[in-house]
Coordinates of C-alpha atoms and ligand atoms in Angstrom, one line a residue:
X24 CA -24.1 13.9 -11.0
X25 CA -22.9 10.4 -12.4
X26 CA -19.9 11.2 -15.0
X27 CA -18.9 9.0 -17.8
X28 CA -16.2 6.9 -18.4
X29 CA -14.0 8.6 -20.9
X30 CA -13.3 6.6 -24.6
X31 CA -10.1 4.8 -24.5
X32 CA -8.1 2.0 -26.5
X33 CA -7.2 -1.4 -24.7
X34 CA -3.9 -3.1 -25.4
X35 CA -3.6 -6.5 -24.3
X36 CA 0.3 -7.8 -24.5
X37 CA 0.7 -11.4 -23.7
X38 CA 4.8 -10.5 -22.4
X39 CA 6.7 -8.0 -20.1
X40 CA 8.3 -7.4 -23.5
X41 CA 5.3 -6.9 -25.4
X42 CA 3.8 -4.5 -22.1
X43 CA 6.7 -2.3 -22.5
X44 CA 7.0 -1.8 -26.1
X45 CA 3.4 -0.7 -25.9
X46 CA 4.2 2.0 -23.1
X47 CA 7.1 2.9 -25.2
X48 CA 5.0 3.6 -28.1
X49 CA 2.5 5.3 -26.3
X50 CA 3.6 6.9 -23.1
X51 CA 0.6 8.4 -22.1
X52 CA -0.8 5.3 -21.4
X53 CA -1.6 3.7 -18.0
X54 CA -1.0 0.3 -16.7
X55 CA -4.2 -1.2 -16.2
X56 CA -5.0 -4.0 -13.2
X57 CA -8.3 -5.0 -12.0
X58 CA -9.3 -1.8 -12.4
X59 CA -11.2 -1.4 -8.9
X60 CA -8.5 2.2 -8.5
X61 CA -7.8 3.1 -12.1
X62 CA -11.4 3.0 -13.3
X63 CA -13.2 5.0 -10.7
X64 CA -10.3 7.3 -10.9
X65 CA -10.9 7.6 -14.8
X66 CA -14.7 8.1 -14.5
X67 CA -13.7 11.3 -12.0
X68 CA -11.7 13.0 -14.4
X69 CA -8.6 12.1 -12.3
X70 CA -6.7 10.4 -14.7
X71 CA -5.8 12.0 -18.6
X72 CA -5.2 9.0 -20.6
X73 CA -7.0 7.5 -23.7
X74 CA -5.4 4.6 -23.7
X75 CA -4.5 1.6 -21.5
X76 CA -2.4 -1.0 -21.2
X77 CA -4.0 -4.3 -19.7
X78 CA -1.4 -6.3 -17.8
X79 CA -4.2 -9.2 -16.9
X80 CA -3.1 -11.1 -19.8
X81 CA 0.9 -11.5 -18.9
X82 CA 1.0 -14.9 -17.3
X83 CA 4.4 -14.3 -15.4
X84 CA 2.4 -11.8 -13.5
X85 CA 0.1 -14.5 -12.1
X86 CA 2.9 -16.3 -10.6
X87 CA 2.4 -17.7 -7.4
X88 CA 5.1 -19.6 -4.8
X89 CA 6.2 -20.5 -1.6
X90 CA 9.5 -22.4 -1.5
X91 CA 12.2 -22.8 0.2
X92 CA 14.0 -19.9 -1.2
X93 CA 10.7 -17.3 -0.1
X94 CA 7.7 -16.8 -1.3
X95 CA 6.9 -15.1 -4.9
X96 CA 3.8 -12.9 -5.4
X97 CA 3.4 -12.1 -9.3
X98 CA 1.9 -8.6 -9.5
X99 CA -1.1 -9.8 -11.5
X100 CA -2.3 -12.1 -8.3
X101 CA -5.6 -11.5 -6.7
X102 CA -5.8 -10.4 -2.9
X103 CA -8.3 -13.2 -3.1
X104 CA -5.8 -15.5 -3.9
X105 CA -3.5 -14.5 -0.9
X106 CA -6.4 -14.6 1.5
X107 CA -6.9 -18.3 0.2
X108 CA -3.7 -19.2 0.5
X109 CA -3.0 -21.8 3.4
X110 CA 0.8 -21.5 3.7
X111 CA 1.0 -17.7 2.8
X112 CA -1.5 -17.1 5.9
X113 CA 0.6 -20.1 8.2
X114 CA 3.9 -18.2 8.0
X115 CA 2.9 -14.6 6.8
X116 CA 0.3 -13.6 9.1
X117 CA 0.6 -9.8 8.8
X118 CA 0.0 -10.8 4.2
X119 CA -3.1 -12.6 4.7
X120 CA -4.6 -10.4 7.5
X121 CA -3.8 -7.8 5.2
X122 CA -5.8 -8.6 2.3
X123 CA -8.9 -9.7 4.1
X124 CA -8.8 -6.0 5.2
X125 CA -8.7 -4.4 1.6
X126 CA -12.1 -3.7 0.4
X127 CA -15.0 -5.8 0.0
X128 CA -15.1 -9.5 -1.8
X129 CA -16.3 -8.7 -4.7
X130 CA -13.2 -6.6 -5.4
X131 CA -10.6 -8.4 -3.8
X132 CA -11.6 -11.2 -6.7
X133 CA -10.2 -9.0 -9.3
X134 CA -7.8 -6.4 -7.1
X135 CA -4.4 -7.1 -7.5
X136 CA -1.4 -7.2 -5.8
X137 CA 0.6 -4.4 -8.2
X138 CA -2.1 -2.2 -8.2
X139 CA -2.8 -2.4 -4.5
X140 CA 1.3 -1.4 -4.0
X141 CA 0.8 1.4 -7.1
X142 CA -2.2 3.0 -5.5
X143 CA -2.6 6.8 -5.8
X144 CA -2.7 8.7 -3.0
X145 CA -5.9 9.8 -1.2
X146 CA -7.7 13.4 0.0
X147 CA -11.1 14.2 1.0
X148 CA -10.1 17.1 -1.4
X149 CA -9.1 15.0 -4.4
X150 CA -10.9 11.8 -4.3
X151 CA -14.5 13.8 -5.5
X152 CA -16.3 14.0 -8.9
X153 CA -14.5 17.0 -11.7
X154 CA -17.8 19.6 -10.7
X155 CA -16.5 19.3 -6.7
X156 CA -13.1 20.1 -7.7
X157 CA -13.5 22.3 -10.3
X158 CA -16.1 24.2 -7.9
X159 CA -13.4 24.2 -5.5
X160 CA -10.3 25.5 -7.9
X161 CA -8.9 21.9 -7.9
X162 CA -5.9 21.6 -6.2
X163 CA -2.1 21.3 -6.0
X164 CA -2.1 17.6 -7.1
X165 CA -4.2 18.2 -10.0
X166 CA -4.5 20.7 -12.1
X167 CA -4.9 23.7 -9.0
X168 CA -2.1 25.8 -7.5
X169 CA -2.9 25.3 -3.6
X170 CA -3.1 22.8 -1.2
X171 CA -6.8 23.0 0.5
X172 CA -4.9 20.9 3.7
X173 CA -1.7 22.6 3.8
X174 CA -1.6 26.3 2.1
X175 CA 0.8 27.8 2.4
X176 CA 3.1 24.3 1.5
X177 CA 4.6 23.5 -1.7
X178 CA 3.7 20.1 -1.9
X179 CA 0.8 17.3 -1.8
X180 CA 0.1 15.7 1.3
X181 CA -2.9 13.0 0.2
X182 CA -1.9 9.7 2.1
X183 CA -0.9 6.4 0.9
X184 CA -3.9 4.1 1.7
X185 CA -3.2 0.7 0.8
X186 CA -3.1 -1.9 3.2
X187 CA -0.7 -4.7 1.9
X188 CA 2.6 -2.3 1.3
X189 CA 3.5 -2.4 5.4
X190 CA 2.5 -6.0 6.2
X191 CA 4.7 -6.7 3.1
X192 CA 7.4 -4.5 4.5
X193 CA 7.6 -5.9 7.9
X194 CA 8.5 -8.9 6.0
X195 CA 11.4 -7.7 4.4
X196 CA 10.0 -7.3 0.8
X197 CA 11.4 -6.5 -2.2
X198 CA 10.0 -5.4 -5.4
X199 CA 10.8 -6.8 -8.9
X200 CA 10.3 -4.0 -11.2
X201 CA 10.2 -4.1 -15.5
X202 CA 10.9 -1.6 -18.0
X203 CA 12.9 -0.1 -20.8
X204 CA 16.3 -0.8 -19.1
X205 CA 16.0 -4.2 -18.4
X206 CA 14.8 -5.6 -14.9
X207 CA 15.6 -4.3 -11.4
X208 CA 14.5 -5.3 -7.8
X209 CA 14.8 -3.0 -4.5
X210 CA 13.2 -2.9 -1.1
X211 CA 10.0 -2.4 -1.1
X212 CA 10.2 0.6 1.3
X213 CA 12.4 2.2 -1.1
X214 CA 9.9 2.2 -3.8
X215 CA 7.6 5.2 -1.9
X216 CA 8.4 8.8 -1.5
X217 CA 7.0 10.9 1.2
X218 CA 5.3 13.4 -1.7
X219 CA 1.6 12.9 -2.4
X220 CA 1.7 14.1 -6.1
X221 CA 4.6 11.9 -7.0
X222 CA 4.9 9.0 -4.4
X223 CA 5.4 6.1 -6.5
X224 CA 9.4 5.4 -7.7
X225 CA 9.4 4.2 -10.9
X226 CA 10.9 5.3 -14.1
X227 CA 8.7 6.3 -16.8
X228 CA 7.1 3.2 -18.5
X229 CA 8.5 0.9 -15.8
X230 CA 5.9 -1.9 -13.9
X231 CA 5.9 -3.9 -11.3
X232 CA 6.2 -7.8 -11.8
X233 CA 6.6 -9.4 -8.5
X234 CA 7.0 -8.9 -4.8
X235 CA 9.9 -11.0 -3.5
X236 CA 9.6 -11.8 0.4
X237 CA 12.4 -13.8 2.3
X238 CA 11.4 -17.6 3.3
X239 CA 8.9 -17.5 5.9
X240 CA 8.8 -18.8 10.1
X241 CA 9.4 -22.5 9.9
X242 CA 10.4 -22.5 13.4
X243 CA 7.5 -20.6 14.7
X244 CA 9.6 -18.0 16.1
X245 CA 8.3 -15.0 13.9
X246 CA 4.7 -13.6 14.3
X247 CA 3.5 -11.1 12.2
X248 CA -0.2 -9.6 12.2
X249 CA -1.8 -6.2 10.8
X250 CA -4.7 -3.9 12.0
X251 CA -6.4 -0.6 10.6
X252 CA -8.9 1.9 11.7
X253 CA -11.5 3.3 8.9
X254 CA -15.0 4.5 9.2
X255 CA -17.0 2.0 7.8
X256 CA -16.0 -1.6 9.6
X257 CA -17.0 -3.8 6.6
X258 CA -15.6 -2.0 3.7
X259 CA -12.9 0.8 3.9
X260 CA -10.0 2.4 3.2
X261 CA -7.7 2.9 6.2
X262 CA -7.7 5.8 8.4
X263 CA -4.4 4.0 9.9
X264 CA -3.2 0.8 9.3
X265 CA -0.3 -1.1 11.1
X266 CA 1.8 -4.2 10.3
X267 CA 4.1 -5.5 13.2
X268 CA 6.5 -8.6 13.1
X269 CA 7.9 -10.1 16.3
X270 CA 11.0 -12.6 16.1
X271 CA 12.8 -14.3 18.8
X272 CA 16.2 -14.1 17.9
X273 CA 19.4 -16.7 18.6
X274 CA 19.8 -14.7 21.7
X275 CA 16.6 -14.9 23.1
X276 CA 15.7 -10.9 22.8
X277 CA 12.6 -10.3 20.9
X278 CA 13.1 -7.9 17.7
X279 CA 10.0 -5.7 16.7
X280 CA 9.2 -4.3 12.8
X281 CA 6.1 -2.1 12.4
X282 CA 5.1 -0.5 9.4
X283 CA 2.3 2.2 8.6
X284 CA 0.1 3.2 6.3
X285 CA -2.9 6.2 6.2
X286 CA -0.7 8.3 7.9
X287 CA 1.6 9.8 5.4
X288 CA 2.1 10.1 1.5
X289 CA 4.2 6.9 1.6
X290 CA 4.2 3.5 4.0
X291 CA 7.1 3.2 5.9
X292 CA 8.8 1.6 8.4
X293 CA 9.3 2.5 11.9
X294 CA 12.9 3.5 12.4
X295 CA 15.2 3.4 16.1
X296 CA 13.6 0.8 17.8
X297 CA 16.0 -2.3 19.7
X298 CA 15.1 -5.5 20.3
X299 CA 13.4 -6.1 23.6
X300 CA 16.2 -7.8 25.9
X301 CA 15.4 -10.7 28.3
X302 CA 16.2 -8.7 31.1
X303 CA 14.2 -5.6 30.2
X304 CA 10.7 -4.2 31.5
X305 CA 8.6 -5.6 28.0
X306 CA 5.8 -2.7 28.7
X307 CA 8.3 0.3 29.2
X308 CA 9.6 -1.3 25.8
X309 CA 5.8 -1.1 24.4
X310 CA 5.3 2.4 25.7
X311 CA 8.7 3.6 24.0
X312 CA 7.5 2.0 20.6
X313 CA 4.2 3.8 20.9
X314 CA 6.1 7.2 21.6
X315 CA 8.4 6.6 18.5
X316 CA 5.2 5.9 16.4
X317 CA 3.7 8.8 17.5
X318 CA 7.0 11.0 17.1
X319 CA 7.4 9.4 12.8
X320 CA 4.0 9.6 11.6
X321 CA 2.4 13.3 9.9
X322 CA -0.8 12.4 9.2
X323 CA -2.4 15.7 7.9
X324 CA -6.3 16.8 7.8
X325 CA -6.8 14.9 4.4
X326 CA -9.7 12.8 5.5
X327 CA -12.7 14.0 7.8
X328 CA -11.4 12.3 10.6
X329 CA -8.8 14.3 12.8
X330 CA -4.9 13.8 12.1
X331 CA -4.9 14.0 15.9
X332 CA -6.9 10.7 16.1
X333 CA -5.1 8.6 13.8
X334 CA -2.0 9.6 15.3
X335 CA -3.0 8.4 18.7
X336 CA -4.7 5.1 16.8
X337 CA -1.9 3.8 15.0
X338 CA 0.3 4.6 17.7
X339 CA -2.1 2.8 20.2
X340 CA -2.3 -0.1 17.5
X341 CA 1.1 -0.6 16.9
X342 CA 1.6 -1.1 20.6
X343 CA -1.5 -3.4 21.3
X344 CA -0.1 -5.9 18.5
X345 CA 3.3 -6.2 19.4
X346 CA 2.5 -7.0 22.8
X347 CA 0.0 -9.4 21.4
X348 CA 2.5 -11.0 19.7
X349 CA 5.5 -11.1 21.9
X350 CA 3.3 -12.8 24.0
X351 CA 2.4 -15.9 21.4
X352 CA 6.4 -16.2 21.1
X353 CA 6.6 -17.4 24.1
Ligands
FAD15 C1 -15.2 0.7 -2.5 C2 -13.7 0.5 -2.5 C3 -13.1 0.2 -1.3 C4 -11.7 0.0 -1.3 N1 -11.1 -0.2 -0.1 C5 -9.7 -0.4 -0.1 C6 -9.1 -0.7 1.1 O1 -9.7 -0.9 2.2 N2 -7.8 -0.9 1.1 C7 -7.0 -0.7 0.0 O2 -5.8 -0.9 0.1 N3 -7.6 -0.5 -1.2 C8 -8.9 -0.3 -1.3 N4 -9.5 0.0 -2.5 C9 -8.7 0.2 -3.7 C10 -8.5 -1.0 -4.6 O3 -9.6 -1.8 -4.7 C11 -7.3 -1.9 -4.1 O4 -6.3 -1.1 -3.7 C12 -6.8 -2.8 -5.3 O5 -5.8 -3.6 -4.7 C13 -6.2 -2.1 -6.4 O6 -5.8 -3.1 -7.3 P1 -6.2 -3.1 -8.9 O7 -5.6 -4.3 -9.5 O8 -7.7 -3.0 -9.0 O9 -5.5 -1.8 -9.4 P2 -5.9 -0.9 -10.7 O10 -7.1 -0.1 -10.3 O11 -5.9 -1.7 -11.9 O12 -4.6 0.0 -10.7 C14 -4.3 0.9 -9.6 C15 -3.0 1.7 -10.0 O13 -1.9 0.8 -10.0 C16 -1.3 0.8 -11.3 N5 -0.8 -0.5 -11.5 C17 -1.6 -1.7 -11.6 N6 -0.8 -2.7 -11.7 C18 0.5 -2.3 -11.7 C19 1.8 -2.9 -11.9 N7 1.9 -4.2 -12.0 N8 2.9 -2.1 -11.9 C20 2.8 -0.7 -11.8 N9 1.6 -0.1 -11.7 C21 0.5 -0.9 -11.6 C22 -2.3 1.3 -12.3 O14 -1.8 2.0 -13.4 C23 -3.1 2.3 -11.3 O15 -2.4 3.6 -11.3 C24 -10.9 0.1 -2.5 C25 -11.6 0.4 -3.7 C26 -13.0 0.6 -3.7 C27 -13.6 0.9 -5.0
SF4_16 S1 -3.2 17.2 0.2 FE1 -3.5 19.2 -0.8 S2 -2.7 19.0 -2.9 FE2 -2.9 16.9 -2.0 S3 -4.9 16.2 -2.7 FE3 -5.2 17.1 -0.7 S4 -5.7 19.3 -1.1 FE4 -4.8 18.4 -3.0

């Protein structure tokens, strides 16, 4: 049954000023992107808004640098953009590898990088048209009173399936963020919390406006690179996704960062794990990061695809990248 798109009002500001006046005066709006999440979630009855707020228009969202003080990613840029981008690829491997994993290119031409990091959360139980839901009581994330995956739990356990938030993480990001107080920035892995229904940070009416990431490898001694599993190869969402950077440090040990996504209600990084030291065993090192991989991820039976699986697959991906790229350190 195809459903319609609901009637709604488009504001365009041309500011961040102007962008949060209008959320101000209308706080049931939503922030609108390139519309490739917001829209289809619209036209299934998952979102109740009748008006939106189009941030396309807001040039110091398009912004776009790479300098000596890091690089600078304007929430309103295109994955296409990043995947274009010669430098960002050169010293952000994990970024670029990234976004030529998100979709399909038709939609990675308009997809941006805010609503990639803003996302909603995913379910095999959520993500269907109103009838399917309704048919099926809804559920605990909206408008039901029960979890179909988890019952007898109080909260949602959809997962966080964009691709970009880890590889961005693994390079230390942090998030510039706009709203009726002023301007703040924080890590980017603080921005997420592990709660399905409610797994974004930000304030009412806040936005993001850029992504700041600290100045890139110029000495060739960090390697990053990202991998996912999904079901369809050519376009999908992931069932696991991994980020890992390696760094040779002063001291010659080798210092690993993963980050997942898939898995859980929020991307995260991959706590506990030392740097690999020159005089140590480099595959009991890989095993024990696989172990601690599999030890911090919960994914939960929100997809058709066994939790069990992408447990073992982001665990075995995670370990099959950093060796990779401990071995191009050298
Ligand atoms: C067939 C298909 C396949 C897809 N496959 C993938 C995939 O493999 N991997 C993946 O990661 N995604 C995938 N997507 C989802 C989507 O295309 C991308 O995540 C895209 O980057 C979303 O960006 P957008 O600009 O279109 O966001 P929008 O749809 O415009 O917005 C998404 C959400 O972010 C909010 N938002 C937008 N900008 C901001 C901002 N600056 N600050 C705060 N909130 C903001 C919106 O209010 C909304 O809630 C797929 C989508 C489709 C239709
Ligand atoms: S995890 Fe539970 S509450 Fe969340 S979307 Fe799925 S069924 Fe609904």
């Amino acid at each position: 049954m195809t459903e319609a798109l609901p009637e709604f009002t488009l504001d365009r500001p041309e500011t961040i000023d102007q962008a949060v006046t209008a959320m101000a005066k209308r706080p049931s709006s939503r922030f609108l992107a390139g519309g490739t999440d917001l829209i289809v979630n619209m036209r299934r009855g998952l979102v109740d808004t009748d008006c939106l707020i189009d941030l396309t228009g807001i040039s110091e969202l398009q912004q776009l640098s790479d300098g000596k003080s890091g690089l600078t990613i304007g929430a309103g840029v295109t994955l296409r953009e990043i995947c274009e981008h010669r430098d960002i690829r050169r010293s952000y491997g994990a970024i670029g590898e990234a976004c030529d994993a998100i979709a399909g290119p038709g939609h990675r031409s308009v997809a941006t990088v805010g609503g990639n990091l803003c996302l909603d959360t995913r379910c095999m139980y959520y993500n269907q048209s109103h009838w399917w839901r309704k048919a099926n009581d809804f559920c605990l994330k909206y408008k039901g009173d029960t979890c179909h995956v988890a019952p007898t739990g109080k909260r949602c356990r959809a997962a966080f399936s964009g691709d970009l938030a880890p590889a961005l993480m693994v390079h230390g990001a942090e998030v510039e963020i706009a709203g009726p107080d002023g301007r703040r920035r924080m890590p980017l892995a603080d921005l997420y919390h592990e709660d399905g229904a409610n797994h974004l940070g930000l304030k009412s009416g806040e936005f993001i406006v850029a992504v700041h990431v600290p100045p890139g490898d110029t000495q060739r001694m960090v390697r990053s690179a990202y991998a996912k599993v999904r079901i369809r190869g050519a376009i999908d969402f992931p069932l696991a996704g991994v980020a890992v950077a390696c760094t040779r440090l002063a001291s010659g040990e080798v210092r690993i960062t993963s980050a997942l996504t898939g898995t859980n209600s929020r991307p995260f990084l991959i706590e506990g794990f030392d740097p690999i030291g020159l005089d140590q065993d480099p595959d009991a090192a890989f095993t024990n990061l696989a172990k601690l991989v599999q030890k911090q991820v919960s994914p939960q039976r929100t997809s058709t695809i066994g939790s069990h699986y992408r447990r073992l697959a982001v665990s075995a991906l995670t370990q099959r990248l950093a060796k990779r790229l401990t071995l191009e350190l050298e």
